[in-house]
């Protein structure tokens, strides 16, 4: 899998670009976190990659093929779970597989394995309304993974969770990424989260959103939560925070 | 009467903690008081909100009532008007020809039931609402669904349907009789006219409320437009569509009776006009009570259906 953004730009109103001049290549198996102040167009970027909106300039290539619309090879998870509230957990996860016309037995087997992976096998029959916020996000992630996406797009997936749940979910998503052969692109406003999870952090500028910095995270691949206290981690976090803060100030000054 | 959701034991009585639901005299005090709150808590643990009178609590506008109080209120809502009716007719202030007593109405109803007229009329009315309402739903649900799901269909259809909705269906009765005669067709048509436009617009509204995120995520899971319509939009909107039907079923039941008041030979409306000819107000009252009870029964049935189907929606 290679995802290429070529000269990518987006305007919702003419002459007021939200994103401009994005040239990025993301290789197979990367975990890329995109951070930026509000107004940097980071969620717009994910919508573009997901194919939900067309770019104004440039193009997106997934393994050489231009992205022209949404598809199951680019799974998407939003901040709020967006589950199907009338479907059980298992049937939520099965949604994408139903369109693939997989035989019933294979489908059930795959759903079962995914629920094991996200630790929700015991809730297979429950309705989403019964689940906690963290559990709902696990279902949404399993549902996206069911289609074996080449790239998993996460739009502030843990933004609505409490701090403890959020940390659990950070460990969880890292585990999933190591278990499942997929590339992850995650948008977040939480710098600590970005540095902890990403092997690479893209910092977006504001007005319009451009790549302000493309940083490789030089931390051990295996990261425990205690890593967040290491000097290397803190230095990196400070660097990214300063960048984001400067962009935020500049954005406020322009508003 | 099943209208009030049971709020028994709703946790709205937290006001027991005097600090939690403080009574702030004026909005302007809020910020100053908040500052006071912090310092007071830290220093002496004294009363934090300076503007608070002890013992007064703010109560939520929608504070719950206990299950027992709710049932008492429900009983009163039926019994008080009944008692007033009984008192008024027993007082002799009103001529019994105009206002028969509850007992007389009960007797008149029994007499009509014993002769069998009431049941055949009831069957005729129920047959008409069954046919007419089914037709109206068959037209309005697909139409409203399309309008709600496709913006171009909305733009195409909403102006005309929005206009037609405001034409009183009863005003079409003369026209319908000219077009369709005085038989069943004109009565069913009136019912369809009275329901179809409202139900179309209400269905469209419900369908439009499906969250955009849900549609987007479905597309990224490989679902095309048809699949999204049938597997996402339809199930999401179904409870709301049943709610719309429930509201419009009440209108449909009204239109049946209206249709039968004019040029009918059967039905509850027809029975009312016959009773009018002989000044049998006790019979008219008995039929009105029956009409109300049937309407209530239709409402309860649709409500049960909605609860069953919309369990997930709470």
Coordinates of C-alpha atoms in Angstrom, one line a residue:
Chain A
X1 CA 0.0 0.0 0.0
X2 CA 1.2 3.5 -0.8
X3 CA -0.9 6.5 -0.4
X4 CA 0.2 9.6 -2.3
X5 CA -1.3 13.1 -1.9
X6 CA -0.2 15.1 -4.9
X7 CA -0.5 18.9 -4.8
X8 CA -3.7 18.4 -2.8
X9 CA -5.9 21.4 -2.0
X10 CA -9.5 22.0 -1.0
X11 CA -11.7 25.2 -1.1
X12 CA -15.3 25.2 0.1
X13 CA -15.7 28.8 -0.8
X14 CA -13.8 30.2 -3.8
X15 CA -10.6 31.9 -3.0
X16 CA -10.5 30.6 0.6
X17 CA -8.5 27.4 0.6
X18 CA -8.8 25.1 3.7
X19 CA -6.0 22.9 2.5
X20 CA -3.3 23.7 0.0
X21 CA -0.2 22.2 -1.6
X22 CA -0.2 18.9 0.3
X23 CA 2.4 16.6 -1.0
X24 CA 2.8 13.5 1.2
X25 CA 3.6 9.9 0.6
X26 CA 2.6 7.4 3.2
X27 CA 4.0 3.9 3.0
X28 CA 2.5 0.6 3.9
X29 CA 2.2 -0.1 7.6
X30 CA 2.9 3.4 8.8
X31 CA 1.1 5.0 11.8
X32 CA 0.7 8.6 10.9
X33 CA -0.8 11.2 13.3
X34 CA -2.0 14.5 11.9
X35 CA -2.1 17.4 14.4
X36 CA -3.1 21.0 13.9
X37 CA -4.9 23.8 15.5
X38 CA -8.6 24.1 14.8
X39 CA -9.0 25.6 11.4
X40 CA -6.1 23.6 10.0
X41 CA -8.4 21.5 7.9
X42 CA -7.3 18.2 9.4
X43 CA -10.7 16.6 9.4
X44 CA -11.2 17.8 5.8
X45 CA -8.0 16.0 4.9
X46 CA -9.4 12.7 6.2
X47 CA -12.7 13.3 4.3
X48 CA -10.7 13.8 1.2
X49 CA -8.7 10.6 1.6
X50 CA -12.0 8.8 2.4
X51 CA -13.4 10.1 -0.8
X52 CA -16.4 11.8 0.8
X53 CA -15.6 15.1 -0.8
X54 CA -13.6 15.8 -4.0
X55 CA -10.4 17.8 -3.9
X56 CA -10.3 21.2 -5.5
X57 CA -6.8 20.8 -6.7
X58 CA -4.4 17.8 -7.0
X59 CA -5.3 14.2 -6.4
X60 CA -5.0 11.3 -4.1
X61 CA -3.5 8.0 -5.3
X62 CA -3.9 4.7 -3.5
X63 CA -1.5 2.2 -4.9
X64 CA -1.4 4.3 -8.1
X65 CA -5.2 4.5 -8.5
X66 CA -6.9 7.8 -8.1
X67 CA -9.4 8.1 -5.3
X68 CA -12.8 9.2 -6.7
X69 CA -15.2 8.2 -4.0
X70 CA -15.6 6.3 -0.7
X71 CA -14.7 2.7 -0.6
X72 CA -14.1 -0.1 1.9
X73 CA -10.4 -0.2 1.3
X74 CA -10.3 3.1 3.2
X75 CA -12.0 2.5 6.5
X76 CA -13.2 5.5 8.5
X77 CA -13.9 6.0 12.2
X78 CA -15.4 9.3 13.5
X79 CA -15.2 10.9 16.9
X80 CA -18.7 9.8 17.8
X81 CA -19.3 6.2 17.0
X82 CA -21.8 6.5 14.3
X83 CA -22.9 2.9 14.9
X84 CA -26.2 1.5 13.6
X85 CA -28.2 1.8 16.8
X86 CA -30.8 -0.9 15.8
X87 CA -28.1 -3.5 14.9
X88 CA -26.3 -5.6 17.5
X89 CA -22.6 -5.2 18.0
X90 CA -22.0 -8.3 15.8
X91 CA -24.3 -7.1 13.1
X92 CA -22.7 -3.6 13.1
X93 CA -19.3 -5.2 12.5
X94 CA -20.9 -7.4 9.7
X95 CA -22.3 -4.4 7.8
X96 CA -19.4 -4.0 5.4
X97 CA -19.2 -7.8 4.9
X98 CA -22.8 -8.0 3.8
X99 CA -22.1 -5.8 0.8
X100 CA -19.2 -8.2 -0.1
X101 CA -21.6 -11.1 -0.4
X102 CA -19.4 -13.3 1.7
X103 CA -20.9 -16.7 2.6
X104 CA -22.7 -16.5 5.9
X105 CA -20.4 -18.9 7.8
X106 CA -17.2 -17.0 6.7
X107 CA -18.9 -13.7 7.6
X108 CA -19.7 -14.9 11.1
X109 CA -16.3 -16.4 11.6
X110 CA -14.7 -13.1 10.6
X111 CA -17.0 -11.1 12.8
X112 CA -16.2 -13.4 15.7
X113 CA -12.4 -13.0 15.2
X114 CA -12.7 -9.2 15.0
X115 CA -14.8 -9.1 18.2
X116 CA -12.1 -11.1 19.9
X117 CA -9.4 -8.7 18.6
X118 CA -11.3 -5.7 20.1
X119 CA -12.2 -7.5 23.2
X120 CA -16.0 -7.4 22.8
X121 CA -16.9 -11.0 22.1
X122 CA -19.0 -11.1 25.2
X123 CA -21.1 -8.2 23.9
X124 CA -21.8 -9.5 20.4
X125 CA -25.5 -9.5 20.9
X126 CA -25.8 -6.2 22.7
X127 CA -27.2 -3.0 21.1
X128 CA -24.8 -0.1 20.8
X129 CA -27.0 2.1 23.1
X130 CA -25.9 -0.2 26.0
X131 CA -22.2 0.3 25.4
X132 CA -19.8 2.8 27.0
X133 CA -18.1 5.4 24.8
X134 CA -14.9 3.4 24.6
X135 CA -16.7 0.2 23.7
X136 CA -18.6 2.0 21.0
X137 CA -15.4 3.2 19.4
X138 CA -14.0 -0.4 19.5
X139 CA -17.1 -1.5 17.6
X140 CA -16.6 1.2 15.1
X141 CA -12.9 0.3 14.6
X142 CA -13.8 -3.4 14.3
X143 CA -16.5 -2.5 11.7
X144 CA -14.0 -0.6 9.6
X145 CA -11.4 -3.4 10.0
X146 CA -13.9 -6.0 8.8
X147 CA -13.5 -4.9 5.2
X148 CA -9.7 -5.4 5.5
X149 CA -8.9 -1.8 4.7
X150 CA -5.6 -0.9 3.2
X151 CA -5.7 2.3 5.3
X152 CA -7.6 3.0 8.4
X153 CA -8.6 6.7 8.8
X154 CA -9.3 7.8 12.4
X155 CA -10.9 11.2 12.9
X156 CA -10.3 12.2 16.5
X157 CA -11.5 8.8 17.5
X158 CA -10.8 9.2 21.3
X159 CA -11.7 12.9 21.5
X160 CA -14.9 12.3 23.3
X161 CA -13.6 9.8 25.9
X162 CA -12.5 10.4 29.5
X163 CA -8.7 10.4 30.1
X164 CA -8.4 6.9 31.5
X165 CA -10.5 5.4 28.7
X166 CA -8.5 7.3 26.2
X167 CA -5.3 5.8 27.5
X168 CA -6.8 2.3 27.3
X169 CA -7.8 3.1 23.8
X170 CA -4.4 4.4 22.8
X171 CA -2.8 1.1 23.9
X172 CA -5.6 -0.8 22.2
X173 CA -5.2 0.9 18.8
X174 CA -1.5 0.4 18.9
X175 CA -2.1 -3.3 19.6
X176 CA -4.6 -3.5 16.7
X177 CA -2.2 -1.8 14.4
X178 CA 0.5 -4.3 15.3
X179 CA -1.9 -7.3 14.9
X180 CA -3.6 -6.2 11.7
X181 CA -1.7 -5.4 8.6
X182 CA -3.1 -1.9 8.0
X183 CA -1.8 1.6 7.7
X184 CA -3.3 4.1 10.1
X185 CA -3.8 7.8 9.6
X186 CA -5.2 9.4 12.7
X187 CA -6.2 13.0 13.1
X188 CA -6.1 14.4 16.6
X189 CA -5.8 17.7 18.4
X190 CA -4.1 16.0 21.3
X191 CA -0.3 16.4 20.8
X192 CA 0.6 13.9 23.5
X193 CA -1.6 11.3 21.8
X194 CA -0.1 12.0 18.4
X195 CA 3.5 11.6 19.6
X196 CA 2.7 8.5 21.7
X197 CA 0.9 6.7 18.9
X198 CA 2.5 7.9 15.7
X199 CA 5.6 6.7 14.1
X200 CA 5.3 9.9 12.1
X201 CA 3.6 13.2 13.0
X202 CA 2.4 15.6 10.4
X203 CA 1.8 19.1 11.8
X204 CA -0.6 21.2 9.8
X205 CA -0.4 25.0 9.6
X206 CA -3.6 27.1 9.4
X207 CA -5.2 29.2 6.7
X208 CA -4.7 27.3 4.6
X209 CA -3.7 24.0 6.1
X210 CA -0.2 23.0 4.8
X211 CA 2.3 20.6 6.1
X212 CA 4.2 22.7 8.6
X213 CA 6.4 19.9 9.7
X214 CA 6.8 16.2 9.0
X215 CA 8.4 14.5 12.0
X216 CA 9.6 11.0 12.4
X217 CA 8.9 9.9 16.0
X218 CA 12.2 8.4 17.2
X219 CA 10.9 6.4 20.1
X220 CA 10.9 2.6 20.7
X221 CA 8.3 0.7 18.6
X222 CA 7.0 -0.9 21.8
X223 CA 5.7 1.9 23.9
X224 CA 4.2 1.6 27.4
X225 CA 2.2 4.5 28.9
X226 CA 5.3 5.3 31.0
X227 CA 7.0 6.2 27.8
X228 CA 5.0 9.5 28.1
X229 CA 7.4 10.5 30.9
X230 CA 10.7 9.8 29.1
X231 CA 12.8 12.9 28.3
X232 CA 12.8 12.0 24.6
X233 CA 9.0 11.9 24.6
X234 CA 8.7 15.1 26.4
X235 CA 11.1 16.9 24.2
X236 CA 9.3 15.7 21.1
X237 CA 6.0 16.6 22.6
X238 CA 7.2 20.1 23.4
X239 CA 8.4 20.6 19.9
X240 CA 5.1 19.7 18.4
X241 CA 3.2 21.7 20.9
X242 CA 5.1 24.8 20.2
X243 CA 4.4 24.4 16.5
X244 CA 0.7 23.9 17.0
X245 CA 0.5 26.7 19.5
X246 CA 2.2 29.1 17.1
X247 CA -0.2 28.2 14.4
X248 CA -3.1 28.6 16.7
X249 CA -2.0 32.1 17.7
X250 CA -1.5 33.1 14.1
X251 CA -4.9 31.8 13.3
X252 CA -6.5 33.7 16.2
X253 CA -4.7 36.9 15.1
X254 CA -6.2 36.6 11.6
X255 CA -9.8 35.9 12.7
Chain B
X1 CA -53.9 7.9 28.4
X2 CA -50.7 6.0 27.7
X3 CA -49.3 9.3 26.6
X4 CA -47.1 10.2 29.6
X5 CA -44.0 8.1 29.7
X6 CA -43.5 6.6 33.1
X7 CA -41.0 8.8 34.9
X8 CA -41.2 6.9 38.1
X9 CA -38.2 7.5 40.3
X10 CA -36.6 9.9 37.9
X11 CA -33.5 11.3 39.5
X12 CA -34.7 14.8 39.7
X13 CA -34.6 15.3 43.4
X14 CA -31.0 15.9 43.9
X15 CA -31.9 19.3 45.4
X16 CA -31.4 17.7 48.9
X17 CA -27.8 18.9 48.7
X18 CA -28.2 22.6 49.4
X19 CA -25.0 23.6 47.7
X20 CA -25.7 21.8 44.5
X21 CA -28.8 23.5 43.2
X22 CA -28.2 26.9 44.5
X23 CA -30.7 29.7 44.0
X24 CA -28.8 32.6 42.3
X25 CA -30.7 35.8 42.7
X26 CA -29.4 37.5 39.6
X27 CA -27.4 36.2 36.6
X28 CA -24.9 39.0 37.1
X29 CA -23.8 37.5 40.4
X30 CA -22.8 34.2 38.9
X31 CA -19.2 35.0 38.1
X32 CA -18.5 36.8 41.3
X33 CA -20.1 34.1 43.2
X34 CA -18.0 31.4 41.5
X35 CA -14.9 33.2 42.7
X36 CA -16.3 33.3 46.2
X37 CA -17.1 29.6 45.9
X38 CA -13.5 28.6 45.3
X39 CA -12.0 30.7 48.0
X40 CA -14.6 29.9 50.6
X41 CA -14.2 26.2 49.9
X42 CA -10.5 26.4 50.4
X43 CA -10.4 28.6 53.4
X44 CA -13.3 27.9 55.7
X45 CA -15.7 25.5 54.0
X46 CA -18.4 28.1 54.7
X47 CA -21.4 28.8 52.5
X48 CA -19.9 29.2 49.1
X49 CA -22.7 31.1 47.2
X50 CA -23.3 34.4 48.9
X51 CA -26.6 35.0 47.2
X52 CA -28.2 31.8 48.4
X53 CA -31.1 31.8 50.8
X54 CA -31.1 28.5 52.7
X55 CA -34.0 26.2 52.1
X56 CA -34.8 27.5 48.7
X57 CA -34.1 25.2 45.9
X58 CA -34.4 25.5 42.2
X59 CA -36.5 22.8 40.7
X60 CA -36.2 21.6 37.1
X61 CA -39.1 22.6 34.9
X62 CA -39.5 19.0 33.9
X63 CA -39.3 17.5 37.4
X64 CA -40.8 14.1 37.4
X65 CA -43.9 12.9 39.2
X66 CA -44.1 9.6 41.0
X67 CA -45.9 6.8 39.4
X68 CA -48.8 6.9 41.9
X69 CA -49.4 10.7 41.4
X70 CA -49.3 10.1 37.6
X71 CA -52.0 7.5 37.8
X72 CA -54.2 9.6 40.1
X73 CA -53.9 12.5 37.6
X74 CA -54.8 10.2 34.7
X75 CA -57.8 8.9 36.6
X76 CA -58.9 12.5 37.3
X77 CA -58.5 13.5 33.7
X78 CA -61.4 11.0 32.9
X79 CA -63.4 11.2 36.0
X80 CA -63.7 14.9 36.5
X81 CA -65.4 15.6 33.1
X82 CA -67.6 12.5 33.6
X83 CA -68.7 13.8 37.0
X84 CA -69.3 17.3 35.7
X85 CA -71.5 15.8 33.0
X86 CA -73.4 13.8 35.5
X87 CA -73.8 16.7 37.8
X88 CA -75.0 19.0 35.0
X89 CA -77.6 16.6 33.7
X90 CA -78.8 15.7 37.2
X91 CA -79.2 19.3 38.1
X92 CA -82.0 19.7 35.6
X93 CA -80.5 23.0 34.3
X94 CA -80.2 21.6 30.8
X95 CA -83.0 19.9 28.8
X96 CA -82.2 16.2 28.6
X97 CA -82.9 16.3 24.8
X98 CA -79.8 18.5 24.5
X99 CA -77.7 16.9 27.2
X100 CA -78.8 13.3 28.0
X101 CA -77.4 11.8 31.3
X102 CA -74.6 9.3 31.2
X103 CA -77.0 6.6 32.2
X104 CA -79.3 7.4 29.2
X105 CA -76.3 7.3 26.9
X106 CA -75.2 4.0 28.2
X107 CA -78.7 2.6 27.7
X108 CA -78.9 4.0 24.2
X109 CA -75.6 2.4 23.4
X110 CA -76.7 -0.9 24.7
X111 CA -79.9 -0.8 22.7
X112 CA -78.0 -0.1 19.5
X113 CA -75.5 -2.8 20.3
X114 CA -78.3 -5.3 21.0
X115 CA -80.0 -4.5 17.6
X116 CA -76.8 -5.2 15.8
X117 CA -76.8 -1.8 14.0
X118 CA -73.9 -0.5 16.0
X119 CA -71.6 -3.4 15.0
X120 CA -72.5 -3.3 11.3
X121 CA -71.9 0.5 11.3
X122 CA -68.6 0.1 13.2
X123 CA -67.5 -2.6 10.7
X124 CA -68.3 -0.3 7.8
X125 CA -66.3 2.6 9.3
X126 CA -63.4 0.4 10.2
X127 CA -63.4 -1.1 6.7
X128 CA -63.2 2.4 5.2
X129 CA -60.4 3.6 7.5
X130 CA -58.5 0.3 6.9
X131 CA -58.7 0.7 3.1
X132 CA -58.2 4.5 2.9
X133 CA -55.4 4.7 5.5
X134 CA -53.6 1.7 3.9
X135 CA -53.8 3.5 0.5
X136 CA -52.6 6.8 2.0
X137 CA -49.6 5.0 3.6
X138 CA -48.8 3.2 0.4
X139 CA -48.6 6.5 -1.5
X140 CA -47.1 8.8 1.2
X141 CA -44.4 6.6 2.6
X142 CA -42.5 5.9 -0.7
X143 CA -43.1 9.5 -1.8
X144 CA -42.0 11.0 1.5
X145 CA -39.0 8.6 1.7
X146 CA -37.9 9.7 -1.8
X147 CA -38.3 13.4 -0.8
X148 CA -36.3 13.0 2.3
X149 CA -33.5 11.0 0.7
X150 CA -33.1 12.9 -2.5
X151 CA -32.8 16.7 -2.5
X152 CA -34.0 17.0 -6.1
X153 CA -37.2 15.1 -5.3
X154 CA -37.6 17.4 -2.3
X155 CA -37.3 20.5 -4.6
X156 CA -39.6 19.0 -7.1
X157 CA -42.4 17.9 -4.8
X158 CA -42.4 20.0 -1.7
X159 CA -43.9 23.2 -3.1
X160 CA -47.0 21.4 -4.5
X161 CA -47.5 19.1 -1.6
X162 CA -46.9 21.9 0.9
X163 CA -49.7 23.8 -0.8
X164 CA -52.1 20.9 -1.1
X165 CA -51.7 20.2 2.5
X166 CA -53.4 23.5 3.4
X167 CA -56.5 22.7 1.3
X168 CA -59.1 21.4 3.7
X169 CA -60.0 17.9 2.7
X170 CA -63.6 18.3 3.7
X171 CA -64.0 21.0 1.1
X172 CA -63.3 18.4 -1.5
X173 CA -66.4 16.4 -0.5
X174 CA -68.7 18.0 -3.1
X175 CA -66.1 17.6 -5.8
X176 CA -65.4 14.0 -4.9
X177 CA -69.1 13.2 -5.0
X178 CA -69.3 14.7 -8.5
X179 CA -66.2 12.8 -9.6
X180 CA -66.7 9.5 -7.9
X181 CA -70.4 9.3 -6.9
X182 CA -71.8 8.8 -3.5
X183 CA -70.4 5.2 -3.1
X184 CA -67.4 3.9 -1.2
X185 CA -64.9 5.5 -3.6
X186 CA -65.6 9.1 -2.7
X187 CA -65.4 8.3 1.0
X188 CA -62.1 6.4 0.7
X189 CA -60.8 9.2 -1.5
X190 CA -61.6 11.9 1.1
X191 CA -59.7 9.9 3.7
X192 CA -56.7 9.5 1.4
X193 CA -56.8 13.2 0.5
X194 CA -56.9 14.2 4.2
X195 CA -53.9 12.1 5.2
X196 CA -51.6 11.6 2.3
X197 CA -50.0 15.1 2.1
X198 CA -49.4 15.4 5.8
X199 CA -48.0 11.9 6.0
X200 CA -45.7 12.5 3.0
X201 CA -44.2 15.7 4.5
X202 CA -43.8 14.2 8.0
X203 CA -42.2 11.1 6.5
X204 CA -39.8 13.2 4.5
X205 CA -38.9 15.1 7.7
X206 CA -38.1 12.0 9.6
X207 CA -36.0 10.6 6.7
X208 CA -34.0 13.8 6.5
X209 CA -33.0 13.4 10.2
X210 CA -30.7 10.5 9.5
X211 CA -27.3 11.8 10.7
X212 CA -24.9 12.6 7.8
X213 CA -22.1 10.8 9.6
X214 CA -24.0 7.6 9.5
X215 CA -24.5 7.9 5.7
X216 CA -20.8 8.7 5.2
X217 CA -19.6 5.8 7.3
X218 CA -21.9 3.5 5.4
X219 CA -20.4 4.7 2.1
X220 CA -16.9 4.0 3.4
X221 CA -18.1 0.5 4.3
X222 CA -18.9 -0.2 0.6
X223 CA -22.6 0.4 0.6
X224 CA -24.1 2.0 -2.5
X225 CA -27.1 4.3 -2.6
X226 CA -29.7 1.6 -2.7
X227 CA -28.1 -0.4 0.1
X228 CA -27.8 2.8 2.2
X229 CA -31.5 3.6 1.6
X230 CA -32.7 0.1 2.5
X231 CA -30.3 -0.9 5.2
X232 CA -29.5 2.4 6.9
X233 CA -32.1 5.2 6.1
X234 CA -35.2 3.0 6.3
X235 CA -34.4 1.2 9.6
X236 CA -33.2 4.5 11.1
X237 CA -36.4 6.3 10.1
X238 CA -38.9 3.6 10.7
X239 CA -39.8 4.5 14.3
X240 CA -40.3 8.1 13.3
X241 CA -42.4 7.1 10.3
X242 CA -44.7 5.0 12.5
X243 CA -45.0 8.0 14.8
X244 CA -46.1 10.1 11.8
X245 CA -48.7 7.4 10.9
X246 CA -50.0 7.4 14.4
X247 CA -50.6 11.2 14.3
X248 CA -52.3 10.9 10.9
X249 CA -54.3 7.9 11.8
X250 CA -56.2 10.2 14.2
X251 CA -57.0 12.5 11.3
X252 CA -58.0 9.5 9.1
X253 CA -60.5 8.4 11.7
X254 CA -62.0 11.9 11.8
X255 CA -62.3 12.0 8.0
X256 CA -64.1 8.6 8.0
X257 CA -66.8 10.0 10.2
X258 CA -67.0 13.2 8.3
X259 CA -67.4 11.3 5.0
X260 CA -70.2 9.3 6.5
X261 CA -72.1 12.3 7.6
X262 CA -72.9 13.1 4.0
X263 CA -74.6 10.7 1.6
X264 CA -73.9 7.5 3.3
X265 CA -76.0 4.4 4.1
X266 CA -73.8 2.8 6.7
X267 CA -71.1 3.7 9.2
X268 CA -70.9 5.5 12.5
X269 CA -71.2 8.9 10.9
X270 CA -74.4 7.8 9.1
X271 CA -75.7 6.5 12.4
X272 CA -75.3 9.9 13.9
X273 CA -77.2 11.7 11.1
X274 CA -80.0 9.1 11.5
X275 CA -80.2 9.8 15.2
X276 CA -80.2 13.5 14.6
X277 CA -83.4 13.1 12.4
X278 CA -85.2 11.6 15.4
X279 CA -83.6 13.9 18.0
X280 CA -82.0 10.9 19.7
X281 CA -79.2 12.8 21.3
X282 CA -78.5 10.0 23.7
X283 CA -77.6 7.8 20.6
X284 CA -75.4 10.5 19.2
X285 CA -73.5 10.7 22.5
X286 CA -73.1 7.0 22.6
X287 CA -71.7 6.9 19.1
X288 CA -69.3 9.8 19.9
X289 CA -68.0 7.9 22.9
X290 CA -67.5 4.8 20.8
X291 CA -65.7 6.9 18.1
X292 CA -63.4 8.3 20.8
X293 CA -62.6 4.8 22.2
X294 CA -61.9 3.3 18.8
X295 CA -59.6 6.2 18.0
X296 CA -57.8 5.7 21.3
X297 CA -57.5 2.0 20.5
X298 CA -55.9 2.7 17.1
X299 CA -53.5 5.1 18.8
X300 CA -52.5 2.5 21.5
X301 CA -52.0 -0.2 18.8
X302 CA -49.7 2.0 16.7
X303 CA -47.8 3.0 19.9
X304 CA -47.2 -0.6 20.8
X305 CA -46.0 -1.3 17.3
X306 CA -43.6 1.6 17.5
X307 CA -42.3 0.6 20.9
X308 CA -41.6 -2.9 19.5
X309 CA -39.9 -1.8 16.4
X310 CA -38.1 1.2 17.9
X311 CA -36.8 -0.4 21.0
X312 CA -33.3 0.7 20.1
X313 CA -34.4 4.3 19.9
X314 CA -35.7 4.3 23.4

